[in-house]
One Martini backbone bead per residue (centre of mass of N, CA, C, O) as a GRO file, in nm:
protein
  371
    1UNK     BB    1   0.096   0.036   0.022
    2UNK     BB    2   0.040   0.369  -0.031
    3UNK     BB    3   0.139   0.665   0.120
    4UNK     BB    4  -0.034   0.946   0.208
    5UNK     BB    5   0.028   1.291   0.215
    6UNK     BB    6  -0.025   1.575   0.409
    7UNK     BB    7  -0.015   1.878   0.353
    8UNK     BB    8   0.035   2.195   0.439
    9UNK     BB    9  -0.290   2.255   0.552
   10UNK     BB   10  -0.598   2.302   0.574
   11UNK     BB   11  -0.885   2.139   0.641
   12UNK     BB   12  -1.043   2.252   0.395
   13UNK     BB   13  -0.849   2.103   0.183
   14UNK     BB   14  -0.982   1.814   0.317
   15UNK     BB   15  -1.262   1.895   0.207
   16UNK     BB   16  -1.528   1.708   0.044
   17UNK     BB   17  -1.765   1.775  -0.198
   18UNK     BB   18  -2.051   1.589  -0.300
   19UNK     BB   19  -2.205   1.642  -0.601
   20UNK     BB   20  -2.487   1.735  -0.827
   21UNK     BB   21  -2.689   1.800  -1.110
   22UNK     BB   22  -2.878   1.561  -1.009
   23UNK     BB   23  -3.079   1.346  -0.905
   24UNK     BB   24  -2.956   1.032  -0.888
   25UNK     BB   25  -2.628   1.023  -0.972
   26UNK     BB   26  -2.424   0.894  -0.726
   27UNK     BB   27  -2.300   1.000  -0.453
   28UNK     BB   28  -2.287   0.765  -0.250
   29UNK     BB   29  -2.129   0.578  -0.432
   30UNK     BB   30  -1.880   0.761  -0.469
   31UNK     BB   31  -1.800   0.778  -0.173
   32UNK     BB   32  -1.739   0.477  -0.135
   33UNK     BB   33  -1.519   0.464  -0.353
   34UNK     BB   34  -1.331   0.690  -0.247
   35UNK     BB   35  -1.290   0.578   0.038
   36UNK     BB   36  -1.154   0.315  -0.043
   37UNK     BB   37  -0.914   0.437  -0.186
   38UNK     BB   38  -0.806   0.612   0.051
   39UNK     BB   39  -0.771   0.382   0.258
   40UNK     BB   40  -0.561   0.226   0.090
   41UNK     BB   41  -0.368   0.496   0.124
   42UNK     BB   42  -0.398   0.565   0.453
   43UNK     BB   43  -0.658   0.720   0.498
   44UNK     BB   44  -0.864   0.907   0.694
   45UNK     BB   45  -1.225   0.861   0.687
   46UNK     BB   46  -1.513   1.065   0.664
   47UNK     BB   47  -1.870   1.148   0.716
   48UNK     BB   48  -2.122   1.377   0.572
   49UNK     BB   49  -2.467   1.549   0.608
   50UNK     BB   50  -2.606   1.851   0.619
   51UNK     BB   51  -2.849   1.732   0.446
   52UNK     BB   52  -3.146   1.600   0.531
   53UNK     BB   53  -3.402   1.385   0.338
   54UNK     BB   54  -3.599   1.257   0.519
   55UNK     BB   55  -3.913   1.144   0.549
   56UNK     BB   56  -4.195   1.063   0.651
   57UNK     BB   57  -4.152   0.713   0.710
   58UNK     BB   58  -3.816   0.708   0.635
   59UNK     BB   59  -3.711   0.712   0.897
   60UNK     BB   60  -3.583   0.629   1.165
   61UNK     BB   61  -3.672   0.590   1.493
   62UNK     BB   62  -3.448   0.835   1.563
   63UNK     BB   63  -3.455   1.025   1.285
   64UNK     BB   64  -3.256   0.903   1.098
   65UNK     BB   65  -3.091   0.892   0.821
   66UNK     BB   66  -3.045   0.603   0.643
   67UNK     BB   67  -2.795   0.689   0.482
   68UNK     BB   68  -2.613   0.756   0.722
   69UNK     BB   69  -2.620   0.480   0.858
   70UNK     BB   70  -2.506   0.320   0.623
   71UNK     BB   71  -2.237   0.472   0.595
   72UNK     BB   72  -2.139   0.420   0.881
   73UNK     BB   73  -2.138   0.112   0.863
   74UNK     BB   74  -1.956   0.078   0.610
   75UNK     BB   75  -1.717   0.278   0.737
   76UNK     BB   76  -1.693   0.242   1.042
   77UNK     BB   77  -1.855   0.471   1.211
   78UNK     BB   78  -1.898   0.677   1.455
   79UNK     BB   79  -2.086   0.926   1.585
   80UNK     BB   80  -1.825   1.111   1.641
   81UNK     BB   81  -1.736   1.092   1.315
   82UNK     BB   82  -2.014   1.254   1.262
   83UNK     BB   83  -2.154   1.511   1.152
   84UNK     BB   84  -2.424   1.688   1.185
   85UNK     BB   85  -2.724   1.768   1.098
   86UNK     BB   86  -2.862   2.085   0.999
   87UNK     BB   87  -3.087   1.990   0.777
   88UNK     BB   88  -3.428   1.917   0.728
   89UNK     BB   89  -3.562   1.859   0.413
   90UNK     BB   90  -3.885   1.990   0.415
   91UNK     BB   91  -4.187   2.134   0.409
   92UNK     BB   92  -4.170   2.269   0.687
   93UNK     BB   93  -3.899   2.415   0.641
   94UNK     BB   94  -3.987   2.578   0.395
   95UNK     BB   95  -4.222   2.731   0.523
   96UNK     BB   96  -4.055   2.864   0.747
   97UNK     BB   97  -3.861   3.018   0.559
   98UNK     BB   98  -4.074   3.186   0.410
   99UNK     BB   99  -4.179   3.323   0.679
  100UNK     BB  100  -3.841   3.352   0.752
  101UNK     BB  101  -3.618   3.509   0.538
  102UNK     BB  102  -3.393   3.668   0.736
  103UNK     BB  103  -3.267   3.420   0.818
  104UNK     BB  104  -2.918   3.268   0.904
  105UNK     BB  105  -2.845   2.967   1.061
  106UNK     BB  106  -2.587   2.823   0.879
  107UNK     BB  107  -2.323   2.980   0.837
  108UNK     BB  108  -2.159   2.916   1.097
  109UNK     BB  109  -2.184   2.606   1.088
  110UNK     BB  110  -2.036   2.570   0.814
  111UNK     BB  111  -1.755   2.698   0.883
  112UNK     BB  112  -1.715   2.439   1.111
  113UNK     BB  113  -1.764   2.189   0.951
  114UNK     BB  114  -1.578   1.909   1.066
  115UNK     BB  115  -1.321   2.032   1.238
  116UNK     BB  116  -1.342   1.829   1.510
  117UNK     BB  117  -1.223   1.597   1.336
  118UNK     BB  118  -1.005   1.319   1.347
  119UNK     BB  119  -0.878   1.353   1.021
  120UNK     BB  120  -0.805   1.365   0.671
  121UNK     BB  121  -1.103   1.309   0.547
  122UNK     BB  122  -1.399   1.487   0.438
  123UNK     BB  123  -1.702   1.350   0.326
  124UNK     BB  124  -1.952   1.542   0.166
  125UNK     BB  125  -2.291   1.539   0.120
  126UNK     BB  126  -2.468   1.698  -0.095
  127UNK     BB  127  -2.690   1.810  -0.273
  128UNK     BB  128  -2.896   1.694  -0.538
  129UNK     BB  129  -2.842   1.983  -0.651
  130UNK     BB  130  -2.744   2.305  -0.740
  131UNK     BB  131  -3.016   2.439  -0.586
  132UNK     BB  132  -3.039   2.290  -0.342
  133UNK     BB  133  -3.074   2.501  -0.050
  134UNK     BB  134  -3.092   2.807  -0.126
  135UNK     BB  135  -3.308   2.905   0.083
  136UNK     BB  136  -3.065   2.840   0.323
  137UNK     BB  137  -2.769   2.870   0.223
  138UNK     BB  138  -2.722   2.536   0.099
  139UNK     BB  139  -2.583   2.518  -0.142
  140UNK     BB  140  -2.313   2.409  -0.298
  141UNK     BB  141  -2.180   2.685  -0.319
  142UNK     BB  142  -2.218   2.775  -0.026
  143UNK     BB  143  -2.065   2.545   0.104
  144UNK     BB  144  -1.793   2.589  -0.033
  145UNK     BB  145  -1.751   2.872   0.076
  146UNK     BB  146  -1.781   2.822   0.386
  147UNK     BB  147  -1.580   2.568   0.406
  148UNK     BB  148  -1.357   2.551   0.175
  149UNK     BB  149  -1.426   2.340  -0.050
  150UNK     BB  150  -1.404   2.084  -0.249
  151UNK     BB  151  -1.545   1.959  -0.567
  152UNK     BB  152  -1.727   1.668  -0.650
  153UNK     BB  153  -1.888   1.586  -0.949
  154UNK     BB  154  -2.193   1.421  -1.027
  155UNK     BB  155  -2.279   1.291  -1.364
  156UNK     BB  156  -2.539   1.188  -1.530
  157UNK     BB  157  -2.584   1.021  -1.827
  158UNK     BB  158  -2.812   1.115  -2.099
  159UNK     BB  159  -2.644   1.315  -2.289
  160UNK     BB  160  -2.471   1.555  -2.463
  161UNK     BB  161  -2.609   1.779  -2.271
  162UNK     BB  162  -2.412   1.764  -2.029
  163UNK     BB  163  -2.237   2.009  -2.105
  164UNK     BB  164  -2.423   2.230  -2.006
  165UNK     BB  165  -2.437   2.161  -1.697
  166UNK     BB  166  -2.121   2.180  -1.656
  167UNK     BB  167  -2.085   2.476  -1.733
  168UNK     BB  168  -2.265   2.585  -1.509
  169UNK     BB  169  -2.111   2.462  -1.273
  170UNK     BB  170  -1.844   2.608  -1.328
  171UNK     BB  171  -1.955   2.895  -1.283
  172UNK     BB  172  -2.040   2.847  -0.983
  173UNK     BB  173  -1.769   2.702  -0.852
  174UNK     BB  174  -1.504   2.732  -0.979
  175UNK     BB  175  -1.231   2.671  -0.772
  176UNK     BB  176  -1.385   2.429  -0.626
  177UNK     BB  177  -1.344   2.249  -0.871
  178UNK     BB  178  -1.189   1.931  -0.892
  179UNK     BB  179  -1.422   1.752  -1.040
  180UNK     BB  180  -1.553   1.493  -1.265
  181UNK     BB  181  -1.807   1.235  -1.263
  182UNK     BB  182  -1.914   1.020  -1.508
  183UNK     BB  183  -2.224   0.857  -1.506
  184UNK     BB  184  -2.386   0.612  -1.666
  185UNK     BB  185  -2.250   0.495  -1.938
  186UNK     BB  186  -2.316   0.367  -2.214
  187UNK     BB  187  -2.147   0.164  -2.420
  188UNK     BB  188  -2.238   0.328  -2.696
  189UNK     BB  189  -2.114   0.617  -2.550
  190UNK     BB  190  -1.809   0.611  -2.474
  191UNK     BB  191  -1.674   0.733  -2.726
  192UNK     BB  192  -1.813   1.007  -2.711
  193UNK     BB  193  -1.721   1.089  -2.430
  194UNK     BB  194  -1.404   1.042  -2.462
  195UNK     BB  195  -1.373   1.184  -2.763
  196UNK     BB  196  -1.559   1.463  -2.707
  197UNK     BB  197  -1.653   1.563  -2.423
  198UNK     BB  198  -1.397   1.560  -2.254
  199UNK     BB  199  -1.220   1.755  -2.426
  200UNK     BB  200  -1.415   1.991  -2.416
  201UNK     BB  201  -1.414   2.029  -2.103
  202UNK     BB  202  -1.110   2.054  -2.055
  203UNK     BB  203  -1.078   2.320  -2.231
  204UNK     BB  204  -1.292   2.454  -1.997
  205UNK     BB  205  -1.191   2.368  -1.698
  206UNK     BB  206  -1.297   2.052  -1.673
  207UNK     BB  207  -1.229   1.802  -1.476
  208UNK     BB  208  -1.191   1.453  -1.550
  209UNK     BB  209  -1.181   1.177  -1.332
  210UNK     BB  210  -1.428   1.005  -1.468
  211UNK     BB  211  -1.575   0.710  -1.642
  212UNK     BB  212  -1.882   0.542  -1.588
  213UNK     BB  213  -2.027   0.268  -1.659
  214UNK     BB  214  -2.286   0.094  -1.699
  215UNK     BB  215  -2.465  -0.085  -1.432
  216UNK     BB  216  -2.693  -0.319  -1.348
  217UNK     BB  217  -2.661  -0.334  -1.043
  218UNK     BB  218  -2.698  -0.024  -0.977
  219UNK     BB  219  -3.000  -0.037  -1.124
  220UNK     BB  220  -3.107  -0.208  -0.914
  221UNK     BB  221  -3.343  -0.405  -0.708
  222UNK     BB  222  -3.462  -0.520  -0.433
  223UNK     BB  223  -3.705  -0.708  -0.304
  224UNK     BB  224  -3.726  -0.550  -0.040
  225UNK     BB  225  -3.781  -0.275  -0.181
  226UNK     BB  226  -4.040  -0.363  -0.319
  227UNK     BB  227  -4.197  -0.413  -0.066
  228UNK     BB  228  -4.183  -0.120   0.030
  229UNK     BB  229  -4.296   0.033  -0.226
  230UNK     BB  230  -4.567  -0.170  -0.248
  231UNK     BB  231  -4.678  -0.289   0.012
  232UNK     BB  232  -4.616  -0.593   0.041
  233UNK     BB  233  -4.676  -0.932   0.046
  234UNK     BB  234  -4.530  -1.226   0.172
  235UNK     BB  235  -4.570  -1.563   0.053
  236UNK     BB  236  -4.256  -1.631  -0.008
  237UNK     BB  237  -3.927  -1.626   0.057
  238UNK     BB  238  -3.827  -1.414   0.295
  239UNK     BB  239  -3.502  -1.496   0.273
  240UNK     BB  240  -3.485  -1.353  -0.049
  241UNK     BB  241  -3.473  -1.020  -0.044
  242UNK     BB  242  -3.167  -0.987  -0.171
  243UNK     BB  243  -3.254  -1.002  -0.438
  244UNK     BB  244  -3.187  -0.886  -0.768
  245UNK     BB  245  -3.348  -0.647  -0.981
  246UNK     BB  246  -3.309  -0.541  -1.331
  247UNK     BB  247  -3.607  -0.612  -1.430
  248UNK     BB  248  -3.936  -0.588  -1.588
  249UNK     BB  249  -4.237  -0.792  -1.641
  250UNK     BB  250  -4.538  -0.835  -1.823
  251UNK     BB  251  -4.808  -1.078  -1.764
  252UNK     BB  252  -5.070  -1.026  -2.022
  253UNK     BB  253  -5.041  -1.265  -2.207
  254UNK     BB  254  -4.974  -1.521  -2.361
  255UNK     BB  255  -4.758  -1.774  -2.287
  256UNK     BB  256  -4.586  -1.771  -2.548
  257UNK     BB  257  -4.522  -1.467  -2.549
  258UNK     BB  258  -4.407  -1.450  -2.264
  259UNK     BB  259  -4.161  -1.638  -2.299
  260UNK     BB  260  -4.001  -1.458  -2.491
  261UNK     BB  261  -3.955  -1.234  -2.277
  262UNK     BB  262  -3.841  -1.395  -2.037
  263UNK     BB  263  -3.582  -1.509  -2.196
  264UNK     BB  264  -3.449  -1.211  -2.232
  265UNK     BB  265  -3.431  -1.187  -1.938
  266UNK     BB  266  -3.267  -1.064  -1.630
  267UNK     BB  267  -3.347  -1.062  -1.324
  268UNK     BB  268  -3.663  -1.062  -1.282
  269UNK     BB  269  -3.982  -0.911  -1.261
  270UNK     BB  270  -4.311  -1.044  -1.243
  271UNK     BB  271  -4.617  -0.911  -1.362
  272UNK     BB  272  -4.929  -1.049  -1.240
  273UNK     BB  273  -5.194  -1.227  -1.202
  274UNK     BB  274  -5.318  -1.443  -0.959
  275UNK     BB  275  -5.472  -1.624  -1.202
  276UNK     BB  276  -5.188  -1.673  -1.372
  277UNK     BB  277  -5.054  -1.972  -1.376
  278UNK     BB  278  -4.911  -1.992  -1.651
  279UNK     BB  279  -4.728  -1.743  -1.619
  280UNK     BB  280  -4.594  -1.822  -1.351
  281UNK     BB  281  -4.458  -2.082  -1.452
  282UNK     BB  282  -4.295  -1.955  -1.679
  283UNK     BB  283  -4.131  -1.762  -1.501
  284UNK     BB  284  -3.997  -1.986  -1.313
  285UNK     BB  285  -3.831  -2.100  -1.584
  286UNK     BB  286  -3.674  -1.837  -1.554
  287UNK     BB  287  -3.510  -1.525  -1.487
  288UNK     BB  288  -3.650  -1.515  -1.177
  289UNK     BB  289  -3.671  -1.312  -0.862
  290UNK     BB  290  -3.988  -1.228  -0.897
  291UNK     BB  291  -4.329  -1.225  -0.791
  292UNK     BB  292  -4.609  -1.010  -0.891
  293UNK     BB  293  -4.932  -0.995  -0.751
  294UNK     BB  294  -5.245  -0.914  -0.866
  295UNK     BB  295  -5.589  -0.875  -0.745
  296UNK     BB  296  -5.602  -1.038  -0.467
  297UNK     BB  297  -5.485  -1.323  -0.562
  298UNK     BB  298  -5.402  -1.629  -0.491
  299UNK     BB  299  -5.197  -1.869  -0.530
  300UNK     BB  300  -5.128  -2.169  -0.597
  301UNK     BB  301  -4.990  -2.449  -0.466
  302UNK     BB  302  -4.804  -2.501  -0.707
  303UNK     BB  303  -4.659  -2.226  -0.708
  304UNK     BB  304  -4.554  -2.226  -0.419
  305UNK     BB  305  -4.387  -2.483  -0.444
  306UNK     BB  306  -4.203  -2.394  -0.682
  307UNK     BB  307  -4.089  -2.138  -0.548
  308UNK     BB  308  -3.960  -2.278  -0.307
  309UNK     BB  309  -3.772  -2.459  -0.472
  310UNK     BB  310  -3.639  -2.190  -0.627
  311UNK     BB  311  -3.633  -1.931  -0.446
  312UNK     BB  312  -3.898  -1.743  -0.517
  313UNK     BB  313  -4.046  -1.468  -0.457
  314UNK     BB  314  -4.377  -1.377  -0.342
  315UNK     BB  315  -4.596  -1.110  -0.423
  316UNK     BB  316  -4.860  -0.903  -0.284
  317UNK     BB  317  -5.093  -0.662  -0.423
  318UNK     BB  318  -5.323  -0.371  -0.379
  319UNK     BB  319  -5.295  -0.354  -0.705
  320UNK     BB  320  -5.278  -0.272  -1.008
  321UNK     BB  321  -5.080  -0.310  -1.274
  322UNK     BB  322  -5.031  -0.014  -1.352
  323UNK     BB  323  -4.952   0.093  -1.070
  324UNK     BB  324  -4.720  -0.100  -1.025
  325UNK     BB  325  -4.548  -0.007  -1.266
  326UNK     BB  326  -4.523   0.292  -1.188
  327UNK     BB  327  -4.370   0.246  -0.921
  328UNK     BB  328  -4.126   0.093  -1.038
  329UNK     BB  329  -4.033   0.306  -1.243
  330UNK     BB  330  -3.976   0.529  -1.024
  331UNK     BB  331  -3.737   0.348  -0.867
  332UNK     BB  332  -3.566   0.283  -1.090
  333UNK     BB  333  -3.244   0.404  -1.026
  334UNK     BB  334  -3.367   0.543  -0.720
  335UNK     BB  335  -3.215   0.383  -0.507
  336UNK     BB  336  -3.060   0.285  -0.251
  337UNK     BB  337  -2.728   0.203  -0.127
  338UNK     BB  338  -2.808  -0.102   0.059
  339UNK     BB  339  -2.607  -0.305  -0.089
  340UNK     BB  340  -2.325  -0.491  -0.098
  341UNK     BB  341  -2.304  -0.538  -0.407
  342UNK     BB  342  -2.297  -0.231  -0.474
  343UNK     BB  343  -2.051  -0.149  -0.319
  344UNK     BB  344  -1.848  -0.329  -0.468
  345UNK     BB  345  -1.904  -0.219  -0.750
  346UNK     BB  346  -1.827   0.086  -0.710
  347UNK     BB  347  -1.542   0.037  -0.611
  348UNK     BB  348  -1.441  -0.093  -0.873
  349UNK     BB  349  -1.506   0.143  -1.064
  350UNK     BB  350  -1.329   0.358  -0.930
  351UNK     BB  351  -1.057   0.206  -0.935
  352UNK     BB  352  -1.062   0.175  -1.260
  353UNK     BB  353  -1.181   0.493  -1.364
  354UNK     BB  354  -1.009   0.678  -1.167
  355UNK     BB  355  -0.813   0.982  -1.107
  356UNK     BB  356  -0.664   1.016  -0.806
  357UNK     BB  357  -0.414   1.191  -0.847
  358UNK     BB  358  -0.571   1.440  -0.939
  359UNK     BB  359  -0.730   1.475  -0.679
  360UNK     BB  360  -0.493   1.502  -0.484
  361UNK     BB  361  -0.386   1.762  -0.608
  362UNK     BB  362  -0.647   1.932  -0.548
  363UNK     BB  363  -0.611   1.854  -0.220
  364UNK     BB  364  -0.310   1.855  -0.131
  365UNK     BB  365  -0.189   1.566  -0.197
  366UNK     BB  366   0.084   1.350  -0.141
  367UNK     BB  367   0.236   1.110  -0.368
  368UNK     BB  368   0.468   0.905  -0.314
  369UNK     BB  369   0.710   0.711  -0.388
  370UNK     BB  370   0.763   0.399  -0.397
  371UNK     BB  371   0.992   0.192  -0.218
   0.00000   0.00000   0.00000
């Protein structure tokens, strides 16, 4: 292992804000990947999240943001090693701020945020977008200014128009921008990104630290999360809720047509009516990780027995098929990074595809030659 040295600099130079151009770009995933890389280089790393975003019914029993608890557990951090949340961003907070617009309660707290923690690097998870938190003086730009932190920006690739959003981000963040990680680039777009977009952005003063290809695992959802999102009942195989679903298929056609679709999919969830025994059997003989039954009709004993044998969970929902599909579409690719398989995946992607030496230079960290 190569030991990284911290140059003589203020703590602010070793505080890194992880921001994003839009929600669900992969900030938490990037933090776990960066933390793993830094810890392998001998750096002590801690984590913080100035803005907590859990809503009613989504927080843990003690009111803690579940994302923060997961990051703490994964990085093996004690409560004393994590700076506290300054703002819980919800509708009540926004209404209160609008009613009392002249107060600025967070400026002083931000200026000293994370400074009392004995560590080498503080990775702070910033707001979900470039403008989130602006109402409270806690946008990404405000945080960077107050804390004096460098910013690593995570940008999910949607199209070549990503160049526009990154040029705007560069104008806002100025010298705070340490670099950009372009995330979730489809395989057939990698040549365009690396050959055209990256050189264009580099010429305009936007350092690209890495380009991460699309990964099916990171865009998947666990059966357990489907249970939560759909408020489903578990009819069998409740011990296999850790199975990951990469896509979903609707079984609403005849069984021969359905089989053609089922055989093309990998690690799928099949949504069908509780009375469609033929479709359910066909699904169980393909790469199915979960059956989701609609219509409040129980499956037959034959289906339950076969599912138990194959260890495929069956869920029942009090929703029609259309509503079930809409809910699943809404959460696919936008779920929390709370599965160990996803953590390992993003760590490997960061290690393989990011230029950490360039980031270390921006953070004023010296990487000596290996002895």
